CSV table of C-alpha atoms in Angstrom, one decimal:
chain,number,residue,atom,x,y,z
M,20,UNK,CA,159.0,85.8,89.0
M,21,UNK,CA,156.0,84.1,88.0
M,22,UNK,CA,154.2,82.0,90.9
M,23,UNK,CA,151.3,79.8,90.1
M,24,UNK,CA,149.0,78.2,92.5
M,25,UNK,CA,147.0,75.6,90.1
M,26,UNK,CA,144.3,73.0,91.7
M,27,UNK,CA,144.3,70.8,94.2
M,28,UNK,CA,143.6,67.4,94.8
M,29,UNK,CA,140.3,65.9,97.0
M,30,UNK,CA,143.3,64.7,99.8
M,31,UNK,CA,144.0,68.2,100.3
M,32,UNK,CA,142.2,71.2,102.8
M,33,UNK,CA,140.6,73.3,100.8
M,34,UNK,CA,139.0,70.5,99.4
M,35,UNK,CA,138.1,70.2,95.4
M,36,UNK,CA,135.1,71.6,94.9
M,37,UNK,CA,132.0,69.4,93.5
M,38,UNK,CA,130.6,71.7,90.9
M,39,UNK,CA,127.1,71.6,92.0
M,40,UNK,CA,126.1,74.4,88.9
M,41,UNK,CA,126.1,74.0,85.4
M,42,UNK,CA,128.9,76.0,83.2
M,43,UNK,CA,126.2,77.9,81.8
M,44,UNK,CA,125.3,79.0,85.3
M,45,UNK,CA,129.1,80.1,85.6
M,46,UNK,CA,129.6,82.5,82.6
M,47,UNK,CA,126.2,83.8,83.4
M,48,UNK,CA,128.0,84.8,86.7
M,49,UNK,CA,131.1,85.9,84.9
M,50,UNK,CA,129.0,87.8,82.8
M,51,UNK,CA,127.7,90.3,85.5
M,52,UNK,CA,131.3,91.3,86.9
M,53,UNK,CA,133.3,93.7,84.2
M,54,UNK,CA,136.7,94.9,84.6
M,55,UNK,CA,136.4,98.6,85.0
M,56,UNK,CA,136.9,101.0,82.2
M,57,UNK,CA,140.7,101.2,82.8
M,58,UNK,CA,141.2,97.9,83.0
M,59,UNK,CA,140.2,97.8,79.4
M,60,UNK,CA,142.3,100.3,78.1
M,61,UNK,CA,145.0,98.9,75.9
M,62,UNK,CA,148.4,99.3,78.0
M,63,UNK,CA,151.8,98.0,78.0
M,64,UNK,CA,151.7,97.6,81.8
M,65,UNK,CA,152.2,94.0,82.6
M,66,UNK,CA,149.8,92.2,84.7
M,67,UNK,CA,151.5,91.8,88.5
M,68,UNK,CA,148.4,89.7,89.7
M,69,UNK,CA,145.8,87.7,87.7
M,70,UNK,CA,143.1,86.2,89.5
M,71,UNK,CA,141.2,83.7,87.2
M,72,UNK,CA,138.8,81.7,88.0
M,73,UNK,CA,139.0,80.8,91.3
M,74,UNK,CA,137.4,79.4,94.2
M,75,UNK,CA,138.3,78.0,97.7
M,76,UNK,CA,136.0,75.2,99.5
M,77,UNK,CA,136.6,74.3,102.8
M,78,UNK,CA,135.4,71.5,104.8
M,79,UNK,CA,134.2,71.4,108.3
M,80,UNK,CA,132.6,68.9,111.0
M,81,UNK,CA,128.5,69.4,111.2
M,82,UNK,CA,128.7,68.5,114.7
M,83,UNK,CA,129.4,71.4,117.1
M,84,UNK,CA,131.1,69.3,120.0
M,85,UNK,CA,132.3,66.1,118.6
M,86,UNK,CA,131.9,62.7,120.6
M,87,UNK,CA,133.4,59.2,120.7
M,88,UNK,CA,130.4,57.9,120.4
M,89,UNK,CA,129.2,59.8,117.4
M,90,UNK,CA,132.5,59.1,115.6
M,91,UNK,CA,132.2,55.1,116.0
M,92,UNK,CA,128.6,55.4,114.7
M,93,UNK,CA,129.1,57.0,111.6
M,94,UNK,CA,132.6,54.8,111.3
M,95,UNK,CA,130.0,51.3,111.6
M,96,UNK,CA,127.6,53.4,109.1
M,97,UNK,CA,130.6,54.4,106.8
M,98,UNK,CA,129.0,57.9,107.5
M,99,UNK,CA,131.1,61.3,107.2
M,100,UNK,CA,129.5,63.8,108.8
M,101,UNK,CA,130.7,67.1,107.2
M,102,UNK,CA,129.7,69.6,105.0
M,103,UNK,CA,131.1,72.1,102.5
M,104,UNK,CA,132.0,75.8,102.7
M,105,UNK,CA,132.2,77.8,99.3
M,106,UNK,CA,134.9,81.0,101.1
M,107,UNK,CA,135.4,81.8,97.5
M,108,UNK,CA,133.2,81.3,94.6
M,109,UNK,CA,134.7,81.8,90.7
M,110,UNK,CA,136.4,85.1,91.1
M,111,UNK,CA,138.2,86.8,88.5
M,112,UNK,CA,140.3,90.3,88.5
M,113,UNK,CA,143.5,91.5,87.3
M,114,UNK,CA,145.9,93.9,89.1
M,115,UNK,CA,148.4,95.9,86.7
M,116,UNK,CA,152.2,96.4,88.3
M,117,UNK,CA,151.8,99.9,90.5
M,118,UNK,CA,148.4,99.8,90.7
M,119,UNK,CA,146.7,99.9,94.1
M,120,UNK,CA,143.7,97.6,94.2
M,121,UNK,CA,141.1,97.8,97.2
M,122,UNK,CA,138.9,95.1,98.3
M,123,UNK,CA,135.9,96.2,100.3
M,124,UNK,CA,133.2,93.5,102.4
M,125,UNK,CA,131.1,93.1,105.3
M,126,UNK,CA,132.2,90.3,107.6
M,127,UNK,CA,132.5,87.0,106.1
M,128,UNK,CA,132.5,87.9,102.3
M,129,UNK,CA,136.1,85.8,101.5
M,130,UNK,CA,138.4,89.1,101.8
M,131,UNK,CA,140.8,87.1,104.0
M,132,UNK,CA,140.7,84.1,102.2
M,133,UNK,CA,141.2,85.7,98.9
M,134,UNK,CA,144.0,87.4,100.6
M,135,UNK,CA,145.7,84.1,101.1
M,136,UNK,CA,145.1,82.4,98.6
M,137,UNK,CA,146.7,85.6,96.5
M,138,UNK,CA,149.8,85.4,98.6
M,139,UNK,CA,150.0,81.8,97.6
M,140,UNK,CA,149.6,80.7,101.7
M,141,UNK,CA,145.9,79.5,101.0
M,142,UNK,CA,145.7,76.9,97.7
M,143,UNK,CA,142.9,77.7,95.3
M,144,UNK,CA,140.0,74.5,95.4
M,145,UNK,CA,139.6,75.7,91.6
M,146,UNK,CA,141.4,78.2,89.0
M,147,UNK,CA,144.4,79.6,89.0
M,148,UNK,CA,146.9,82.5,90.6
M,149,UNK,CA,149.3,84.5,88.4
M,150,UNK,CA,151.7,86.4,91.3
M,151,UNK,CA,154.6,88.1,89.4
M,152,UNK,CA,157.2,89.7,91.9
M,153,UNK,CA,158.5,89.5,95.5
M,154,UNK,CA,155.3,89.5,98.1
M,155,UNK,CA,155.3,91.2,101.8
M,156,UNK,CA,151.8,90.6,103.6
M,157,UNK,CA,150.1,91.9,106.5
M,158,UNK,CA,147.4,89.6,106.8
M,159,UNK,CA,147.1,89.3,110.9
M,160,UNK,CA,148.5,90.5,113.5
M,161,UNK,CA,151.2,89.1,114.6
M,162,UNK,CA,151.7,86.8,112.2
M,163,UNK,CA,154.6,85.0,111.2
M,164,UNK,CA,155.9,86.3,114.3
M,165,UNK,CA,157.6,83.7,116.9
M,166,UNK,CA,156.1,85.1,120.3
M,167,UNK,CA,159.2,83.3,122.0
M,168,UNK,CA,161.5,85.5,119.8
M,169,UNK,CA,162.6,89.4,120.6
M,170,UNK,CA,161.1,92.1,117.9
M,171,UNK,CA,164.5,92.5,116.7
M,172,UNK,CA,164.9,88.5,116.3
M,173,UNK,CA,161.3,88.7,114.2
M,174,UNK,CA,162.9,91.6,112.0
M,175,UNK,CA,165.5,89.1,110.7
M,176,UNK,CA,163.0,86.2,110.6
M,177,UNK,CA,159.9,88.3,108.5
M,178,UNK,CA,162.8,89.4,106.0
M,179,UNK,CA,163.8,85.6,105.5
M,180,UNK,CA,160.1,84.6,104.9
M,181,UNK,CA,159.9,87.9,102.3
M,182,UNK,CA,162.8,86.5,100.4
M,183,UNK,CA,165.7,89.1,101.2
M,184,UNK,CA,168.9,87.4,102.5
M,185,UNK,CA,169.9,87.7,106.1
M,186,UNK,CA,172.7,90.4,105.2
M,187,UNK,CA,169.8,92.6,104.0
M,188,UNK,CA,167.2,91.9,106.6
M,189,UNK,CA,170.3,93.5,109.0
M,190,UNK,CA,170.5,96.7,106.7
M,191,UNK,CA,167.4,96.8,106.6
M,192,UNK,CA,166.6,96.6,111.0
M,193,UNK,CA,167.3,100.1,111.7
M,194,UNK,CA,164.5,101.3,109.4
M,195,UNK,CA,162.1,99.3,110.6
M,196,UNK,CA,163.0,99.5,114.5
M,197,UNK,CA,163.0,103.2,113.8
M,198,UNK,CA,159.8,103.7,111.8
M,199,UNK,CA,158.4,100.9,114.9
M,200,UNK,CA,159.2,103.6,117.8
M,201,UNK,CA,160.0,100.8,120.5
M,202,UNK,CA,163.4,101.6,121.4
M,203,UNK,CA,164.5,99.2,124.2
M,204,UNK,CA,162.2,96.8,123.6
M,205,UNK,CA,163.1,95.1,120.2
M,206,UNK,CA,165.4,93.4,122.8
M,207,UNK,CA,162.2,91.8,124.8
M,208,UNK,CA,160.4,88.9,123.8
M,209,UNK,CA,157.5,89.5,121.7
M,210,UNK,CA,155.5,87.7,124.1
M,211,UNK,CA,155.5,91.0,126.3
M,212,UNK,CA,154.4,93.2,123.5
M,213,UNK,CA,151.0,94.4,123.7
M,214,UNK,CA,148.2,94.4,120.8
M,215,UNK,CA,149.7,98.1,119.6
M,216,UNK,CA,153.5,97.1,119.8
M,217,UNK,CA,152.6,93.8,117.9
M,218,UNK,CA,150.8,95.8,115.0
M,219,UNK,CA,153.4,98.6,114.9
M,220,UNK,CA,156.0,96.0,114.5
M,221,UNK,CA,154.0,93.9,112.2
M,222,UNK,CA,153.6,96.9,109.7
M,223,UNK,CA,156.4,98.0,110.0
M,224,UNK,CA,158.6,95.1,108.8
M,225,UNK,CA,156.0,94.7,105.9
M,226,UNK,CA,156.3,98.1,104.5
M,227,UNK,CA,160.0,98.3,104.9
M,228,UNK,CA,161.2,95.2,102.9
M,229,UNK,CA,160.8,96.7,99.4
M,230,UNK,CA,158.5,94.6,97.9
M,231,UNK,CA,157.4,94.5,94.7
M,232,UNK,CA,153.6,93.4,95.8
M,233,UNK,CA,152.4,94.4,99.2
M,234,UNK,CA,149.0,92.9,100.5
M,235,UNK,CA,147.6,94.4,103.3
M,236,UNK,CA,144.1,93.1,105.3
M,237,UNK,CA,142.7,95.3,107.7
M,238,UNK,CA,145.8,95.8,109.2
M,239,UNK,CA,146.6,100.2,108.8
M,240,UNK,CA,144.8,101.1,112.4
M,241,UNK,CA,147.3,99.9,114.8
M,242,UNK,CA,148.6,102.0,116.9
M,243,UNK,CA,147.8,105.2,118.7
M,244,UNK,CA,146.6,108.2,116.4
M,245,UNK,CA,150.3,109.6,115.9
M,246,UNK,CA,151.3,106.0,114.4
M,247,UNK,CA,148.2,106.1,112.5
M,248,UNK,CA,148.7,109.2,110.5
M,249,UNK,CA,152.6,108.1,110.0
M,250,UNK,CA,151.0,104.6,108.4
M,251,UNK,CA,148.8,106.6,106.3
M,252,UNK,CA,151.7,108.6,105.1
M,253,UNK,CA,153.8,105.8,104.6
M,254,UNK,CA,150.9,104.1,102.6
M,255,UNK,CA,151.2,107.2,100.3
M,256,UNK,CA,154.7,106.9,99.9
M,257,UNK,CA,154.8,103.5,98.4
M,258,UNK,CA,151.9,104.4,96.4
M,259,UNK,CA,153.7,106.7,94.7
M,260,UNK,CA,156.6,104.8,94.5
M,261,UNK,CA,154.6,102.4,91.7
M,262,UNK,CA,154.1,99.3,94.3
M,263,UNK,CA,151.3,97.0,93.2
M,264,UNK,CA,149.4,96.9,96.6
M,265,UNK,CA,145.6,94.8,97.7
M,266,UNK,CA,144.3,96.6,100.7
M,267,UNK,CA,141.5,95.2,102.2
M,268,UNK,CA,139.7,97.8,104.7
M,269,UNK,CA,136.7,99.0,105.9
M,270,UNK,CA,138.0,102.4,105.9
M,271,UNK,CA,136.3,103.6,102.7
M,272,UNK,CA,137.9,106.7,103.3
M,273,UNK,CA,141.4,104.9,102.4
M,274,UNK,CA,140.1,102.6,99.9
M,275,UNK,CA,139.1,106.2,98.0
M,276,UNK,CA,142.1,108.2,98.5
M,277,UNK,CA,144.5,105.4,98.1
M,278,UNK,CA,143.3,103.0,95.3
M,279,UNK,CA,143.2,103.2,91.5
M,280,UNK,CA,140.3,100.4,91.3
M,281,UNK,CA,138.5,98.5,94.0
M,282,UNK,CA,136.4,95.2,94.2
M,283,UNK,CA,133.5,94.6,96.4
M,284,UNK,CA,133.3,91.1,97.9
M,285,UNK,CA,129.9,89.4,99.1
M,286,UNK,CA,129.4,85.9,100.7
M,287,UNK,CA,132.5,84.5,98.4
M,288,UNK,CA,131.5,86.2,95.3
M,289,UNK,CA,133.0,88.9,93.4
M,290,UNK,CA,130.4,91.5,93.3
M,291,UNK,CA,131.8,94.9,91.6
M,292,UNK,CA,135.0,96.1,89.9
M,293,UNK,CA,135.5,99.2,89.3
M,294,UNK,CA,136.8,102.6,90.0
M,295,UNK,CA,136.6,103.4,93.9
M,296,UNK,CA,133.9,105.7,93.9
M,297,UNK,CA,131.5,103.4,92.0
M,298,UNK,CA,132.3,100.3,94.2
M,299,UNK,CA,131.6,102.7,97.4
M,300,UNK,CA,128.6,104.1,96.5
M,301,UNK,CA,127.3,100.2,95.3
M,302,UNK,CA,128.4,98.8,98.5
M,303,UNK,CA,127.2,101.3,101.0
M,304,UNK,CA,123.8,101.2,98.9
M,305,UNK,CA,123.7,97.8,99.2
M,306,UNK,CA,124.6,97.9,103.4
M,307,UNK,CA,121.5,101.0,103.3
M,308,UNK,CA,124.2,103.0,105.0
M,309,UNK,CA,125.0,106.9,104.3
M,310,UNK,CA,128.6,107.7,103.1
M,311,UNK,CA,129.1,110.1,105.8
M,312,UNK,CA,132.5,110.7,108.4
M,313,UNK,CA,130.9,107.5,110.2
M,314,UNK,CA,131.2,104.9,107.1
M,315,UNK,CA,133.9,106.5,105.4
M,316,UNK,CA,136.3,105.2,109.0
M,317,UNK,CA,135.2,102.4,109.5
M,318,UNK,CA,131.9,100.3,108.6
């Protein structure tokens, strides 16, 4: 299946984005991010993600605590008092099908939002977003999840929103209440779960719906350590199972022992592609941070 997310109109949040730099300006950019030396290696793996182009403007009030007032001045003035946010700014990359691409960032660099905008929730302000297969994300916790529903209700309702039929999201519930370890409470509402019961079920129904693409944000340390090392496991698994899967972490540790390639994202731009170990040792360079036990968890 081949989903693309094209541009969008001005009406629309993102808004368009006014290009504000000249086209030279943008291949320059393009110019200083090459794919990594894999990536140019003739193959007859087909693309399961192409990223081209693309950028994501939002657009927010300048006023921290709107008034009335305010609003009917600028109305009489035919004023708009808002300004522009550039999340993502002209990023390219390509994932091949069973690769495992990892996306590493301080705070703020436009992980999330690429996220979204990969997993076709977030509509690209510019360029374009090539998805080929069947998508499970983990993108927050908790959601998709209906808070008012019980954990086993939310099985059958994250399998309907990751395209299986209802008949397989019920083959599937054992599986996933099992690999969750809450026993009696997939009957409660999810409304009672805590934090660790929302992120155990959350991955779990993710990883456990076969998909052909799995995108996963900062979501693999939920949990206490024993459902930890049982993520990391099952992380492997579909690894080697040929899953294309985009995790975002700031476990450099993981993004090393689990990822063919990795980007590096800064203030909305792509910075680095490459292998792992090259887009580690640029980042944490870059952060003027060590790559010892310390950075390699969590940073």
């Amino acid at each position: 299946m081949n989903l693309p997310f094209g541009s969008n109109s001005t009406d629309t949040f993102p808004m368009a984005d006014t290009a504000d730099a000249s086209a030279s300006g943008t291949e320059a950019r393009a110019a200083m991010i090459e794919s990594p030396a894999s990536a140019m290696t003739p193959s007859s793996t087909p693309l399961a993600i192409k990223v081209d182009h693309v950028s994501v403007t939002y657009r927010t009030t300048l006023e921290r605590r709107p008034t009335l007032r305010g609003t009917i001045r600028r109305m009489g003035r035919r004023e708009r008092s808002v300004r522009e946010i550039k999340a993502i700014r002209d990023v390219s990359f390509e994932v091949s099908r069973g690769k495992v691409l990892g996306v590493v960032g301080s705070n703020g660099a436009g992980k999330s939002t690429l996220m979204r905008t990969v997993a076709g929730i977030l509509p690209p302000t510019e360029g374009r977003v090539e998805v080929r297969g069947r998508v499970s994300t983990l993108l927050a916790l908790g959601v998709g999840f209906n808070r008012e529903l019980t954990g086993r209700e939310n099985v059958v309702l994250g399998g309907l929103a990751a395209g299986l039929s209802r008949e397989k999201c019920y083959e599937k519930y054992d599986e996933i209440a099992e690999f969750a370890e809450l026993g009696e409470d997939m009957d409660r509402p999810m409304r009672t779960y805590s934090s660790g019961m929302y992120g155990r079920l959350a991955f779990s129904v993710a990883v456990n719906m076969d998909p052909d693409i799995l995108i996963i944000d900062e979501a693999m340390s939920v949990g206490d350590a024993r459902f930890r090392r049982k993520s990391s496991e099952k992380m492997r698994e579909l690894c080697g199972q040929a899953r294309t899967i985009l995790l975002v972490s700031h476990s450099l540790g993981s993004i090393r022992a689990l990822c063919d390639e990795a980007i590096w994202m800064h203030q909305g731009e792509l910075k680095m592609w490459d292998e792992p170990d090259a887009v580690i040792a640029g980042y944490t360079k870059f952060m003027d941070v060590r790559e010892d036990a310390v950075t390699l968890e969590d940073i």
